[in-house]
Amino acid sequence: MKVRIRSPRDFCAGVIFLLFGLCAVLMGRGYPVGTARNMGAGYFPVVLGALLVLLGTVISIKSLMIAGEKLENIGLRPMLLVLLAIGVFAGSVDSLGIVAATTLMTVIGAAASPESRWREVVVLTLVLLGLSVGAFTYGLGLPFKLLPF
Amino acid sequence: MARRSASEPGMIMRIANFRLAIGMIIAAGMQPLLAQDYPAKTIRIIVPYTPGGTADLLARTMGQKMAASVGQQIIIDNRPGAGGSIGADLAAKSAPDGYTILMGTVATHAINPNLYPNMPYDANKDFAPIVLIATLPNLLVVNPSTPAKNVKELIALAKAKPGELAFASAGNGTSQHLSGELFKKMAGVDMIHIPYKGSAPALTDLIGGQVQLMFDNISSSLPQVRAGKLRALAVTGPRRSPVLPALPTVAEAGLPGFSITSWFALFAPAGTPAKILIRLNKEAAKAIASKDLQQQWMDQGLEPAGGTSDQLAEFRRIEAARWEKIVRESGARVE
Amino acid sequence: MELLANLQLGFGVALTLQNLLYCFTGVLLGTLIGVLPGIGPVATIAMLLPATYALPPVSALIMLAGIYYGAQYGGSTTAILVNIPGESSSVVTCLDGYAMARQGRAGAALAVAALGSFFAGTVSTLILAMFAPPLAEIAFQFGPAEYFSLMVLGLIAAIVLARGSLIKAIAMIVLGLLLGLVGADTNTGQFRFTFGLPQLADGIGFVVVAMGLFGFSEIIINLERRAKREVVMAQIKSLMPTREDFAASWKAVLRGTGIGALLGILPGGGAVLGSFAAYTLEKRIAKDPSRFGKGAIEGVAAPESANNAGAQTSFIPLLTLGIPSNAVMALMVGAMTIHGIIPGPQVMTERPELFWGMIASMWIGNLLLVILNLPLIGIWVKLLSVPYRLLYPAILLFCCIGVYSLNNSAVDVGLALLFGLLGYLFIKLDCEPAPLLLGFVLGPMMEDNLRRAMRISRGNPEVFFTRPLSLALLLIALALLIVVVLPVVRKKREEAFQE
């Protein structure tokens, strides 16, 4: 019997909840669980994880029966580039300094939008550099390394 | 610029001058590494706790005094987490050039190494001691409705009602928790430990009567004692505290040998040049000896220290051994 | 009357030119900090502490306090304009505030937020003046059992927040609860879900989750929609609220003030809880609850009043007892200590000019803030007309720096990235982030207090029902649950009936 997923969004959501819940139960069991009267560190993780598994299952089953909207496509360009920009910032701010981190992040981030124009990006980068160095590092005294040395 | 031929003697001189200039620039850039000109740029004190706590305030007040004296900025870098281990680890792995130092505590250098099985740093080998800043005892305080007026009565009460008395602490593995565990072991009583996230909620529940007693940092509980919200029974240190001279120590009042002290000290990463360490020690000791800081700290129950780096090294060794014993005997454990 | 004499003393202190100047500096700085996502009053006050050494104690405290409640005003600005909560208590403002901005009514939302905050600030300053000591005693009535029951009530209220599918909202709450458990367990010290990372030993920061879930994901979604040429922002209509707006919101402001003032006294989640509770109340008693989430002005007025009222009353435990109720107050303890004032119950009697001077300057600060913020609305709204392609990298930078500055940790930024991805997926799957955030905040407190209450009562669960305050809260929670579930059940029965 072919099962048709009537609401793909709910189905995916249900699966995600189920997976999170499963992780919680499995990891929670690694800690001392205790009893209801004397709860250990693992009690809540296991109970909540089980609850999440249950909820995820119900949502997924409901999605087979009740119609819902289709899944939208994932816009790869904005998602990947924005996340990359943030990741590059996180990776470089301590090692290469705030100047490099800001520049890289702004350039990569700007690439995420097809509306960006390169001349503007240069000016924007300079403005943001001014802010991160002037306002945040010197003005507010945040302990950023300026340059890679 | 007129074109010249590279073979002209003038040009050779120019190239030599150029190289000399480059050499001087490189040498100048290396100045920060030479102790004679220390400090040549901003010094960073890593405080492994959140802003506003005792460690943070000590660093900020001392740092300000020292900055005025050395003529360079001193910034405070708060890196809280994991009971002080994150900040301490960061300091341990920083460049030993005298521009990154650590506000270490009894937790980072004596308790944690004995309490946690996996430490990211070695409290002994990874650090060079600079100076002991201050010490403070814990204060044994009880809710005023508890019918115990001194330590002996408290022990009697606890023996009469095993498992019924509850003591609060600022968290698992803190000196307050371990003070309570040591007390239990030495007095032979059974009390239940209720951990909180920090001193403030613990004090609130103590005043509210949810728990009966606490071994709290003297700086946070002193105001409550003075206002009559809590009753102080004893101090946990080896000597009486100057702010409460009438109050006996726990050792005097019934448990000879009981001694717990909290302390704060400056450390540098191991390998920092001796000249820089001596300079830092001098500057810090000067700040610690200043009248206004002394007054401010003593009002809170802190006892300013000072001394040499060797004295701190010795102190730390003794403390580490003592806490090893306390942790082992009290049976306290954290995962 | 003694109160008048005290207030006279207070205003005498607060109205000196010097203190007025410091008050203004504080609230201005606070507003700017509040607008910047991520960087909060904690970081700012910590950095400014050394600068205040040379100042007289009262002036220093007036300025630092101004930063704190000024940040509450600023936090609503980003929440409304770009759907990023500047402060944890501004999360709820995002829901309807941003919706209003999308409809071109950002000006009205900002104005109502500012005016509501001013009213709340005035009222709660008065409450502070008149009832500070007895109110402080309330904090002592709240033991672990009462906190647990309050959290249960809060979680049930979280369900009311849900706009769409109820069961998905509940799942998000549970997921939030689980995420809140990451870190060292207070009761046993056991590290949970930390994957060996020491940076997770103290849990995931609220700002990290909020920035990722709301801020980063919002940017990605906006870029995606723009690429598809979907309209994101309507044209700006007028800047000021209409008469209907005022009529609709004044009662919400009153209710929000009351709830916020009360809950702000409680150490812990007081301010956040206040704004959530105020929003939930409005949605529950509104004639047409479906308006909420789509731009109902009460949904902005109530939480904003609540969080500002809470910001004022959260000073009560500090000023009357010397016990800080949140991280900012802990810094204020530090500031007082540095200036030679030992915080404690005796401050009120030994240094009345400090106590009353601060109270008076709180009201003045609120006045300055509303004078400052109303004209700023024009500027903020102009910002919205900056082309998005230039705006979003700036927002990205501020969020990254803001998250970093919490603990000076790049790992936090990495975590926010993960939450950004998660938030984006959830938006695609029609799951709402707000209930998750509420579960995240309440969960650890709920578990903490449940286990602590059970420990203190030696394993006896009756304690939740025998203590009167706890019982009362649980009964209200039960009533709320019935009220929430009943219409859904009825609707399902109707649907089933129709088929």
mmCIF file of N, CA and C in Angstrom, chain C residues 200-244:
data_model
loop_
_atom_site.group_PDB
_atom_site.id
_atom_site.type_symbol
_atom_site.label_atom_id
_atom_site.label_comp_id
_atom_site.label_asym_id
_atom_site.label_seq_id
_atom_site.Cartn_x
_atom_site.Cartn_y
_atom_site.Cartn_z
ATOM 1 N N LEU C 200 30.291 24.479 26.923
ATOM 2 C CA LEU C 200 28.891 24.166 27.146
ATOM 3 C C LEU C 200 28.632 23.821 28.606
ATOM 4 N N ALA C 201 29.702 23.858 29.424
ATOM 5 C CA ALA C 201 29.550 23.422 30.815
ATOM 6 C C ALA C 201 28.544 24.275 31.572
ATOM 7 N N ASP C 202 28.381 25.518 31.181
ATOM 8 C CA ASP C 202 27.404 26.362 31.867
ATOM 9 C C ASP C 202 26.158 26.550 31.035
ATOM 10 N N GLY C 203 25.963 25.711 30.087
ATOM 11 C CA GLY C 203 24.754 25.784 29.285
ATOM 12 C C GLY C 203 24.913 26.683 28.078
ATOM 13 N N ILE C 204 23.867 26.701 27.257
ATOM 14 C CA ILE C 204 23.850 27.561 26.075
ATOM 15 C C ILE C 204 23.249 28.894 26.497
ATOM 16 N N GLY C 205 23.870 29.973 26.102
ATOM 17 C CA GLY C 205 23.374 31.281 26.504
ATOM 18 C C GLY C 205 22.082 31.629 25.801
ATOM 19 N N PHE C 206 21.233 32.398 26.463
ATOM 20 C CA PHE C 206 19.969 32.778 25.864
ATOM 21 C C PHE C 206 20.192 33.590 24.599
ATOM 22 N N VAL C 207 21.137 34.515 24.681
ATOM 23 C CA VAL C 207 21.375 35.379 23.525
ATOM 24 C C VAL C 207 21.830 34.560 22.332
ATOM 25 N N VAL C 208 22.627 33.518 22.597
ATOM 26 C CA VAL C 208 23.100 32.665 21.508
ATOM 27 C C VAL C 208 21.910 32.065 20.759
ATOM 28 N N VAL C 209 20.982 31.501 21.527
ATOM 29 C CA VAL C 209 19.815 30.877 20.908
ATOM 30 C C VAL C 209 18.957 31.927 20.206
ATOM 31 N N ALA C 210 18.721 33.049 20.886
ATOM 32 C CA ALA C 210 17.837 34.065 20.315
ATOM 33 C C ALA C 210 18.426 34.637 19.030
ATOM 34 N N MET C 211 19.705 34.964 19.044
ATOM 35 C CA MET C 211 20.340 35.510 17.843
ATOM 36 C C MET C 211 20.237 34.540 16.691
ATOM 37 N N GLY C 212 20.546 33.271 16.986
ATOM 38 C CA GLY C 212 20.517 32.279 15.916
ATOM 39 C C GLY C 212 19.110 32.050 15.415
ATOM 40 N N LEU C 213 18.232 31.744 16.348
ATOM 41 C CA LEU C 213 16.875 31.354 15.987
ATOM 42 C C LEU C 213 16.106 32.493 15.337
ATOM 43 N N PHE C 214 16.274 33.690 15.854
ATOM 44 C CA PHE C 214 15.526 34.819 15.319
ATOM 45 C C PHE C 214 16.340 35.620 14.326
ATOM 46 N N GLY C 215 17.566 35.978 14.720
ATOM 47 C CA GLY C 215 18.331 36.907 13.902
ATOM 48 C C GLY C 215 18.863 36.299 12.620
ATOM 49 N N PHE C 216 19.702 35.290 12.759
ATOM 50 C CA PHE C 216 20.340 34.728 11.574
ATOM 51 C C PHE C 216 19.326 34.108 10.622
ATOM 52 N N SER C 217 18.385 33.351 11.193
ATOM 53 C CA SER C 217 17.426 32.689 10.310
ATOM 54 C C SER C 217 16.577 33.719 9.570
ATOM 55 N N GLU C 218 16.271 34.825 10.254
ATOM 56 C CA GLU C 218 15.473 35.866 9.626
ATOM 57 C C GLU C 218 16.189 36.454 8.425
ATOM 58 N N ILE C 219 17.497 36.651 8.566
ATOM 59 C CA ILE C 219 18.259 37.209 7.446
ATOM 60 C C ILE C 219 18.220 36.254 6.262
ATOM 61 N N ILE C 220 18.432 34.975 6.519
ATOM 62 C CA ILE C 220 18.434 33.999 5.422
ATOM 63 C C ILE C 220 17.077 33.986 4.736
ATOM 64 N N ILE C 221 16.036 33.952 5.524
ATOM 65 C CA ILE C 221 14.687 33.898 4.945
ATOM 66 C C ILE C 221 14.401 35.149 4.118
ATOM 67 N N ASN C 222 14.810 36.290 4.656
ATOM 68 C CA ASN C 222 14.564 37.529 3.915
ATOM 69 C C ASN C 222 15.282 37.528 2.577
ATOM 70 N N LEU C 223 16.532 37.089 2.598
ATOM 71 C CA LEU C 223 17.287 37.050 1.346
ATOM 72 C C LEU C 223 16.616 36.123 0.351
ATOM 73 N N GLU C 224 16.127 35.016 0.850
ATOM 74 C CA GLU C 224 15.479 34.049 -0.027
ATOM 75 C C GLU C 224 14.224 34.645 -0.645
ATOM 76 N N ARG C 225 13.444 35.307 0.214
ATOM 77 C CA ARG C 225 12.181 35.856 -0.290
ATOM 78 C C ARG C 225 12.442 36.972 -1.285
ATOM 79 N N ARG C 226 13.482 37.747 -1.013
ATOM 80 C CA ARG C 226 13.780 38.826 -1.956
ATOM 81 C C ARG C 226 14.190 38.278 -3.301
ATOM 82 N N ALA C 227 14.962 37.183 -3.238
ATOM 83 C CA ALA C 227 15.379 36.589 -4.506
ATOM 84 C C ALA C 227 14.173 36.146 -5.292
ATOM 85 N N LYS C 228 13.114 35.783 -4.552
ATOM 86 C CA LYS C 228 11.916 35.368 -5.272
ATOM 87 C C LYS C 228 10.981 36.540 -5.496
ATOM 88 N N ARG C 229 11.447 37.741 -5.168
ATOM 89 C CA ARG C 229 10.648 38.942 -5.380
ATOM 90 C C ARG C 229 9.363 38.941 -4.572
ATOM 91 N N GLU C 230 9.371 38.271 -3.421
ATOM 92 C CA GLU C 230 8.184 38.374 -2.580
ATOM 93 C C GLU C 230 8.272 39.647 -1.771
ATOM 94 N N VAL C 231 7.148 40.311 -1.598
ATOM 95 C CA VAL C 231 7.167 41.571 -0.855
ATOM 96 C C VAL C 231 7.388 41.294 0.623
ATOM 97 N N VAL C 232 8.344 41.985 1.207
ATOM 98 C CA VAL C 232 8.604 41.767 2.626
ATOM 99 C C VAL C 232 8.065 42.918 3.474
ATOM 100 N N MET C 233 8.267 44.103 2.973
ATOM 101 C CA MET C 233 7.869 45.256 3.790
ATOM 102 C C MET C 233 6.871 46.134 3.051
ATOM 103 N N ALA C 234 5.805 46.495 3.737
ATOM 104 C CA ALA C 234 4.847 47.415 3.124
ATOM 105 C C ALA C 234 5.372 48.840 3.241
ATOM 106 N N GLN C 235 4.759 49.725 2.553
ATOM 107 C CA GLN C 235 5.157 51.126 2.630
ATOM 108 C C GLN C 235 4.921 51.670 4.024
ATOM 109 N N ILE C 236 5.769 52.579 4.452
ATOM 110 C CA ILE C 236 5.590 53.162 5.776
ATOM 111 C C ILE C 236 4.359 54.040 5.782
ATOM 112 N N LYS C 237 3.484 53.755 6.725
ATOM 113 C CA LYS C 237 2.315 54.633 6.874
ATOM 114 C C LYS C 237 2.694 55.763 7.834
ATOM 115 N N SER C 238 1.815 56.162 8.682
ATOM 116 C CA SER C 238 2.174 57.314 9.521
ATOM 117 C C SER C 238 3.122 56.888 10.626
ATOM 118 N N LEU C 239 3.764 57.865 11.247
ATOM 119 C CA LEU C 239 4.714 57.547 12.300
ATOM 120 C C LEU C 239 4.049 57.367 13.649
ATOM 121 N N MET C 240 2.947 58.029 13.847
ATOM 122 C CA MET C 240 2.334 58.015 15.182
ATOM 123 C C MET C 240 1.179 57.044 15.236
ATOM 124 N N PRO C 241 0.881 56.555 16.435
ATOM 125 C CA PRO C 241 -0.276 55.668 16.578
ATOM 126 C C PRO C 241 -1.578 56.446 16.367
ATOM 127 N N THR C 242 -2.587 55.734 15.924
ATOM 128 C CA THR C 242 -3.889 56.374 15.713
ATOM 129 C C THR C 242 -4.677 56.348 17.006
ATOM 130 N N ARG C 243 -5.830 57.004 16.993
ATOM 131 C CA ARG C 243 -6.664 57.022 18.187
ATOM 132 C C ARG C 243 -7.123 55.609 18.532
ATOM 133 N N GLU C 244 -7.381 54.819 17.492
ATOM 134 C CA GLU C 244 -7.792 53.440 17.778
ATOM 135 C C GLU C 244 -6.663 52.687 18.477
#
